[in-house]
Short mmCIF file of C-alpha atoms in Angstrom, two decimals:
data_model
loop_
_atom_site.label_atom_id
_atom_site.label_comp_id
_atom_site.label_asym_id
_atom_site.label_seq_id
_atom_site.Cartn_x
_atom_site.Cartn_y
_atom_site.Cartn_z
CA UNK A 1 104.23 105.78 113.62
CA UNK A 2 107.76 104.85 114.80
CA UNK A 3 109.33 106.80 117.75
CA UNK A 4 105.54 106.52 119.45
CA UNK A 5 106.75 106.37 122.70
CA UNK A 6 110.27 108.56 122.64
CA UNK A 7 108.43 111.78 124.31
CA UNK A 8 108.04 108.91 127.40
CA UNK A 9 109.71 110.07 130.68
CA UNK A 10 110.30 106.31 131.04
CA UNK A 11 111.53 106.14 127.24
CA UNK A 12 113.98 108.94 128.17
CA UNK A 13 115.17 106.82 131.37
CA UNK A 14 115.26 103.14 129.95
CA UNK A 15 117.38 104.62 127.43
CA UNK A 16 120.30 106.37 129.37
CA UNK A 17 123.67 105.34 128.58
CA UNK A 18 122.66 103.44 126.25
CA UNK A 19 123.01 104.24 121.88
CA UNK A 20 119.86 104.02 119.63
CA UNK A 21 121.41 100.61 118.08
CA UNK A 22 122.32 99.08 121.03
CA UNK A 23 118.91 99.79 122.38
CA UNK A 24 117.68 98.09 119.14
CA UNK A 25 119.84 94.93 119.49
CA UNK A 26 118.41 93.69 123.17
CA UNK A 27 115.44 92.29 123.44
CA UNK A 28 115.02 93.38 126.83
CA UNK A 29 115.24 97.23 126.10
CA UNK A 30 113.12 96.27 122.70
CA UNK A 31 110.34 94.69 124.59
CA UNK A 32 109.89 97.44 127.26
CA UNK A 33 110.27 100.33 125.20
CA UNK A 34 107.70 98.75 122.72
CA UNK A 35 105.41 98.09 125.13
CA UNK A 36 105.33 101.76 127.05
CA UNK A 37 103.34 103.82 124.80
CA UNK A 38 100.53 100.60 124.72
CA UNK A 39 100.72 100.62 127.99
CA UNK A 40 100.40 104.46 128.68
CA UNK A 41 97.76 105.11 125.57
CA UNK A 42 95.77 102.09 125.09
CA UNK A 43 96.81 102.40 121.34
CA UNK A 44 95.40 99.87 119.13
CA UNK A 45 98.46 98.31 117.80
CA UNK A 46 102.25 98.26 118.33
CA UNK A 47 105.02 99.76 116.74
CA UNK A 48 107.94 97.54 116.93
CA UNK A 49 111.18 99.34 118.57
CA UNK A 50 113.86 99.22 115.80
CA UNK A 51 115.77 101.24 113.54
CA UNK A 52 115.92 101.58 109.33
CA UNK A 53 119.63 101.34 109.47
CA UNK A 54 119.68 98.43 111.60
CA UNK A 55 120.01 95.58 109.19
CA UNK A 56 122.92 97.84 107.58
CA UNK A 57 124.72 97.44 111.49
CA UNK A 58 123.89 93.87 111.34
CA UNK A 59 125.67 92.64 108.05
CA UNK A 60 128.86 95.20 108.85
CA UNK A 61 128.68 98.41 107.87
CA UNK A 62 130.25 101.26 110.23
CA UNK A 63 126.93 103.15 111.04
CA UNK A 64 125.94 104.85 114.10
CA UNK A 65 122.77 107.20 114.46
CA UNK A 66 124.57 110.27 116.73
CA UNK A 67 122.28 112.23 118.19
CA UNK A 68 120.76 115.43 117.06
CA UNK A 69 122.16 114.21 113.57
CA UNK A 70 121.02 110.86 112.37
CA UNK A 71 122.56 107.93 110.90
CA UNK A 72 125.92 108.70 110.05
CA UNK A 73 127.98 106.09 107.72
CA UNK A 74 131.68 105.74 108.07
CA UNK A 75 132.50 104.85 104.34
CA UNK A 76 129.26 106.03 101.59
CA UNK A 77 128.78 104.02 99.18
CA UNK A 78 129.30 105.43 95.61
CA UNK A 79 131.07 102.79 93.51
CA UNK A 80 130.74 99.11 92.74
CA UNK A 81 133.70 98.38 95.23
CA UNK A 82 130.57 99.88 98.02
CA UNK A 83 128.28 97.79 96.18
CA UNK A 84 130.09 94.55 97.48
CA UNK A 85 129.75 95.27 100.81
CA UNK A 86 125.57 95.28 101.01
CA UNK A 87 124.64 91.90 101.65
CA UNK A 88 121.61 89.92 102.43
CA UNK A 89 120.84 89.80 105.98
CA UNK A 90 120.33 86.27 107.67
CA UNK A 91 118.38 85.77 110.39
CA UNK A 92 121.61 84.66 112.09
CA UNK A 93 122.59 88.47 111.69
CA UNK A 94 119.65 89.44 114.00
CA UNK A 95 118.46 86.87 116.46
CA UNK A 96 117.90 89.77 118.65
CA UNK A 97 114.86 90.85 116.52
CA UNK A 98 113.50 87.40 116.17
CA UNK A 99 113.72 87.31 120.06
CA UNK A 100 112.39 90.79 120.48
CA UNK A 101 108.93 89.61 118.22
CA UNK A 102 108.35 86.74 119.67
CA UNK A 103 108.60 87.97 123.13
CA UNK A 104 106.30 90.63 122.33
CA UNK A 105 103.70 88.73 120.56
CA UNK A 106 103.46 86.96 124.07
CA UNK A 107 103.26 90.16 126.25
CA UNK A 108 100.48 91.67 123.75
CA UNK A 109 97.70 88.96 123.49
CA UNK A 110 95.69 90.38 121.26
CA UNK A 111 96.79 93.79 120.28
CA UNK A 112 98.87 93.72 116.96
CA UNK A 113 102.34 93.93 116.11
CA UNK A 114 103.50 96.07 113.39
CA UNK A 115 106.82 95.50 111.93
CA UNK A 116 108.50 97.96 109.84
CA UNK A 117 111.82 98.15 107.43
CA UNK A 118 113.25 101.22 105.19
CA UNK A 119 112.67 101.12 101.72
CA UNK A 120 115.08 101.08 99.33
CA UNK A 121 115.59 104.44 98.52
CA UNK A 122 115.74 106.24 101.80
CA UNK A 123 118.07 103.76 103.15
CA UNK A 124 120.51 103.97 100.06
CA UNK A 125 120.08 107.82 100.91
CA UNK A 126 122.07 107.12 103.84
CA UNK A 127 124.50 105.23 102.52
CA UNK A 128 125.02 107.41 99.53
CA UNK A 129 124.92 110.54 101.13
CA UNK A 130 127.14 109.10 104.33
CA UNK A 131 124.41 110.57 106.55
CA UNK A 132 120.97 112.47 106.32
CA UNK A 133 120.65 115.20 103.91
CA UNK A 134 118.03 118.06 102.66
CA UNK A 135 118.62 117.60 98.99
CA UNK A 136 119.81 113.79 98.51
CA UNK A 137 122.14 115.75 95.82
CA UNK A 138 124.63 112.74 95.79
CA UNK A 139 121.83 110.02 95.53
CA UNK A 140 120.50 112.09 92.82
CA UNK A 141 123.70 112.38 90.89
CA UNK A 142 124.22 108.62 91.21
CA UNK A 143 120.62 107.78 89.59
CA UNK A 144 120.66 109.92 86.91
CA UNK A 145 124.83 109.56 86.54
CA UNK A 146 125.57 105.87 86.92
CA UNK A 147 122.03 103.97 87.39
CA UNK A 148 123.24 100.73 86.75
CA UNK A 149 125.33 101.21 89.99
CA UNK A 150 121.77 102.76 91.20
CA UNK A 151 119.41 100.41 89.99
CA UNK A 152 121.82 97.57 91.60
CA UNK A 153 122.30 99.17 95.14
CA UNK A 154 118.33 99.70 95.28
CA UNK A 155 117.92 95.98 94.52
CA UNK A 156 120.23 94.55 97.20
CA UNK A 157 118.44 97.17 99.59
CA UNK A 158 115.22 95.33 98.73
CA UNK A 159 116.36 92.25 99.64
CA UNK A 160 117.90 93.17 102.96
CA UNK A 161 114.47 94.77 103.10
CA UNK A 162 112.67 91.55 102.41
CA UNK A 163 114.77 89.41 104.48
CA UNK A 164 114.27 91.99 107.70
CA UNK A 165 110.71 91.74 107.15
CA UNK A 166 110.53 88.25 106.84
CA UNK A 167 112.07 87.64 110.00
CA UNK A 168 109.32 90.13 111.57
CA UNK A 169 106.62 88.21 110.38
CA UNK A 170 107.69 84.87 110.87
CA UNK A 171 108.60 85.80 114.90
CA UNK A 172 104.39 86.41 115.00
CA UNK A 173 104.42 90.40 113.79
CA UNK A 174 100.88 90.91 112.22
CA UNK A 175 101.57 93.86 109.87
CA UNK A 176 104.97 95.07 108.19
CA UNK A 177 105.29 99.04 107.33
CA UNK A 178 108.05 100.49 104.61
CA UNK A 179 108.87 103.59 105.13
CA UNK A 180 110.33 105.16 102.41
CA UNK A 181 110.58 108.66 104.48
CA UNK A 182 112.95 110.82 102.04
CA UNK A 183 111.34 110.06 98.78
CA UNK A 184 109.48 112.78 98.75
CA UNK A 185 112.25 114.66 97.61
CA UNK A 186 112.07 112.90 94.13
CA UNK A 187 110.10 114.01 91.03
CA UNK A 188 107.12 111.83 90.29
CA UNK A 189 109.23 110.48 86.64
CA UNK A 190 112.23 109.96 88.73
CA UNK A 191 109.93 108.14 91.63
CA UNK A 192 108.55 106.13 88.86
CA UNK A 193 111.78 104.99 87.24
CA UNK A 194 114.28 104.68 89.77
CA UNK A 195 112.17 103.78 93.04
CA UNK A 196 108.89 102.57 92.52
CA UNK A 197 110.16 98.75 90.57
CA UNK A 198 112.59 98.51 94.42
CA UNK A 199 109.80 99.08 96.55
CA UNK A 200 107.40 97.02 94.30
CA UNK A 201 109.63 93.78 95.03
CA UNK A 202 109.66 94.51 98.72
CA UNK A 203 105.98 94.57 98.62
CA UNK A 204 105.54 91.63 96.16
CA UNK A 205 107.77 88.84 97.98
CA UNK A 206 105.64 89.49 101.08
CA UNK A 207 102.26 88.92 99.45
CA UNK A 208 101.95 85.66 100.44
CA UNK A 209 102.53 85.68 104.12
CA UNK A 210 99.14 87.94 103.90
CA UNK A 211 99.56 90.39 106.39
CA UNK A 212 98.89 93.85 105.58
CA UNK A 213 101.49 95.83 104.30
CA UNK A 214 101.35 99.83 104.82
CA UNK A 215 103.46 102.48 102.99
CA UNK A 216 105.10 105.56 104.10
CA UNK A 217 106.41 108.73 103.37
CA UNK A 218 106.93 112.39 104.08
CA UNK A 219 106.06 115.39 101.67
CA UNK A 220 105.01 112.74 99.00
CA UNK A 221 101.77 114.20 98.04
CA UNK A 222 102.71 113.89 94.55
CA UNK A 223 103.62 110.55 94.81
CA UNK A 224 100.52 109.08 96.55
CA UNK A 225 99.39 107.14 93.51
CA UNK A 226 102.41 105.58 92.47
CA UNK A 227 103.49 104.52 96.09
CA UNK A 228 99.58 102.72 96.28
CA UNK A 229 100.54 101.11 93.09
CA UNK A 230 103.69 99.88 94.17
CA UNK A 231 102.05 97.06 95.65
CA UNK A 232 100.91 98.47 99.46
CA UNK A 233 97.81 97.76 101.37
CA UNK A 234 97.47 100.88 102.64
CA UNK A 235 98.98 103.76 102.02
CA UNK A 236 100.34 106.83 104.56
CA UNK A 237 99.72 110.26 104.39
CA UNK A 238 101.64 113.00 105.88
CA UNK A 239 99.60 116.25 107.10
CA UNK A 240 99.99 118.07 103.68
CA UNK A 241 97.67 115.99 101.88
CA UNK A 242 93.85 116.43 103.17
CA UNK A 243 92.78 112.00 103.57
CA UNK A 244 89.79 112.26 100.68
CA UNK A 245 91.96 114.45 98.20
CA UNK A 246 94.35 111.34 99.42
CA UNK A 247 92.48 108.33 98.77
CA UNK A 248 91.11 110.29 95.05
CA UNK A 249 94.58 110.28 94.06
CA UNK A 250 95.27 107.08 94.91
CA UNK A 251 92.00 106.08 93.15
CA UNK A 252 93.06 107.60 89.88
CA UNK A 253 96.11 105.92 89.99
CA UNK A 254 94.31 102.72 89.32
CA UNK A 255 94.90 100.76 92.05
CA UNK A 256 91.21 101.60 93.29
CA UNK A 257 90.78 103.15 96.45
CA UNK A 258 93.00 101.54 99.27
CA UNK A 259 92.70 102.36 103.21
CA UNK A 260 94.53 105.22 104.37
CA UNK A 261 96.81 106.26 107.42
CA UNK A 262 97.45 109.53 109.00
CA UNK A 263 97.35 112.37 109.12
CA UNK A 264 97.32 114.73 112.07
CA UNK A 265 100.65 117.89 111.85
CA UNK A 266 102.41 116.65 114.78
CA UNK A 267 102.61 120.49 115.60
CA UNK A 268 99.35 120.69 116.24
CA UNK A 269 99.95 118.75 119.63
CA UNK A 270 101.22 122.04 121.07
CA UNK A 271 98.45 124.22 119.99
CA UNK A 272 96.44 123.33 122.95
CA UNK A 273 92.68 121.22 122.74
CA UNK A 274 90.65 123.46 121.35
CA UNK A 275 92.42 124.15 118.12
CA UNK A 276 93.40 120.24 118.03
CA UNK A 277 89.29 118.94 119.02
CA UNK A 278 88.10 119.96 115.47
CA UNK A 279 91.40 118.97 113.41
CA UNK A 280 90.45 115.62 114.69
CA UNK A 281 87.61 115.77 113.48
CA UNK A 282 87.90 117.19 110.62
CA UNK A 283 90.51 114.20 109.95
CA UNK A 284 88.10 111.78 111.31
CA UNK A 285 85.39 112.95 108.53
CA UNK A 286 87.67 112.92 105.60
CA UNK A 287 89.01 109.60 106.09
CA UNK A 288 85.76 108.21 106.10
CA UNK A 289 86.34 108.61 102.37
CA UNK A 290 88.52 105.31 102.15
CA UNK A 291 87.43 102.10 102.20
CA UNK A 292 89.34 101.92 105.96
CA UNK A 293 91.23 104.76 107.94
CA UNK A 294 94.27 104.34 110.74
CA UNK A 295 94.44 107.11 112.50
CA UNK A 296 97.93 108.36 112.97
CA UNK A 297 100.18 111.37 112.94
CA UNK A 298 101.17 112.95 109.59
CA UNK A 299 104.79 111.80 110.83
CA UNK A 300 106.87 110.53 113.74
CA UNK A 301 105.82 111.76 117.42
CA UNK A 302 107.79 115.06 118.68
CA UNK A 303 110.25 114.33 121.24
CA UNK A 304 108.85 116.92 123.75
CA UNK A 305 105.66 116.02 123.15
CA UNK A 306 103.32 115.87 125.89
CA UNK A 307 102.28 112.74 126.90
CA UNK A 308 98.68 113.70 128.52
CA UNK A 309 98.15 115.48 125.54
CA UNK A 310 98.61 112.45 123.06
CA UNK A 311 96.81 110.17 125.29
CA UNK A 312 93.91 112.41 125.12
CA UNK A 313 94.57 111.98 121.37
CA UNK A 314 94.08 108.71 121.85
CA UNK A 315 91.01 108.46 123.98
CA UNK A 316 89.03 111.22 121.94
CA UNK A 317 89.90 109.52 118.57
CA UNK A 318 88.72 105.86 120.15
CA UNK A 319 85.57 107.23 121.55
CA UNK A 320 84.55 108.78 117.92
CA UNK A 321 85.09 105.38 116.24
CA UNK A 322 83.42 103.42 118.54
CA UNK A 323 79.96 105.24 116.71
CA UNK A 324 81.53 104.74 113.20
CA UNK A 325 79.72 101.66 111.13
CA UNK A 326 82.33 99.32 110.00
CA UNK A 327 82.71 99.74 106.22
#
């Protein structure tokens, strides 16, 4: 998951002074913060230090992520006259990340880069709503009121998407992630008709580069299915979803069944080891149902986490799947 390494002591201290983006947009801070939880848990893979609003910093837009708060936009867009102002994104708009990749490649060897973007709806969230909200009651409006003006902000937000992504994997990133976090919010008809085709072309213009391309979201239980059909690899599961009721939804979609990620309650980490020893395993067994499993938290790592604690996460989780078959 993103934020893997923000309950770091070292996280907290690289990052003094210094704002989420502008943390984002040097390679130096990139590099070292994406490194530190590899380094402290032996994870299997990388999670590449950026942000979903990023690209939306890079082509102009008056954005800032305060803290305690989130992304905060200066000027929503609502209108066509907004509409203008979301453009593709070059990767002259954000050597930085190109620089950050290929950097890290290096410094990993072997162990696996994962890229990630925001889909188009949760980003267009932000910019609709001017900042993060519980009911997306303005993004909602605009779909149902005005979705030409919808269905063409979602498509721009794709490309930018596409074109983030694309620089990812062409610096040497080995997997992409979309995380559409807030569409869980959204009826399965109004998933279907107003998100789904977005996310779709994201997916579909990266098809040929071949790496594997996961999908994310929170509370979107009811959406498993159609997110699996709109064109991902594998497909993430928050903790309200048990992984084999998971991967049968996804199966009756008709996508078949697709590998899984997830799904431990982050607030399970503070219940102490012996109610978290058979969660993990109960997780363990149940996402043996899919044709592949990475484990993961149901969502983004607490900030006070402890770090002992999700090392031994780590460890015990490693240890188990060292006796699995491969599938």
């Amino acid at each position: 998951m993103r934020q893997a390494g923000r309950s770091l002591p070292e996280y907290r201290a690289i990052r003094a002074g210094t704002t989420m983006l502008e943390s984002c947009m040097r390679p130096d801070l990139v590099v070292e913060i994406t490194l530190q939880p590899v380094r402290r848990y032996g994870v299997d893979a990388a999670i590449f230090f950026s942000d979903i609003v990023l690209p939306l910093k890079a082509v102009g837009f008056d954005i800032e992520i305060k803290p305690g708060v989130g992304p905060v936009v200066a000027v929503p867009v609502r209108d066509a006259a907004g509409l203008d102002s979301v453009r593709p994104v070059t990767p002259a708009d954000v050597p930085y990340t190109t620089d950050s990749v290929k950097q890290l490649v290096s410094e990993l060897g072997g162990t696996p880069l994962i890229g990630f973007a925001g889909a188009p709806f949760t980003v267009a969230s932000y910019l609709v709503e001017g900042g993060p909200s519980k009911d997306h009651a303005k993004t909602k409006a605009l779909m149902h009121g005005d979705p030409k003006l919808w269905h063409a902000l979602a498509d721009r937000l794709a490309d930018v998407a596409i074109a983030y992504l694309t620089v990812q994997i062409e610096a040497g990133a080995s997997a992409i992630q979309l995380f559409d976090s807030w569409a869980g919010g959204l009826s399965a008809r109004d998933y279907a008709e107003f998100v789904q085709p977005h996310s779709a072309k994201v997916f579909d213009a990266l098809a040929s580069y071949g790496v594997p391309r996961l999908h994310f979201g929170v509370n979107t239980g009811e959406l498993l299915g159609l997110m699996s059909e709109a064109g991902a690899d594998v497909v993430g599961v928050d903790w309200r979803v048990p992984l084999d009721e998971a991967v049968r939804r996804i199966s009756a979609a008709g996508s078949g069944p697709k590998p899984v990620q997830g799904n431990l309650d982050p607030a399970l980490l503070f219940a102490g080891w012996d109610a978290l020893e058979p969660e993990l395993d109960r997780i363990l067994a149940e996402g043996a149902a899919a044709p592949g499993h990475i484990f993961n938290l149901g969502h983004g790592v607490p900030p006070d986490a402890d770090p002992e604690v999700l090392h031994r996460v780590v460890r015990y989780v490693q240890e188990k799947s060292a006796h699995v078959p491969a599938a």
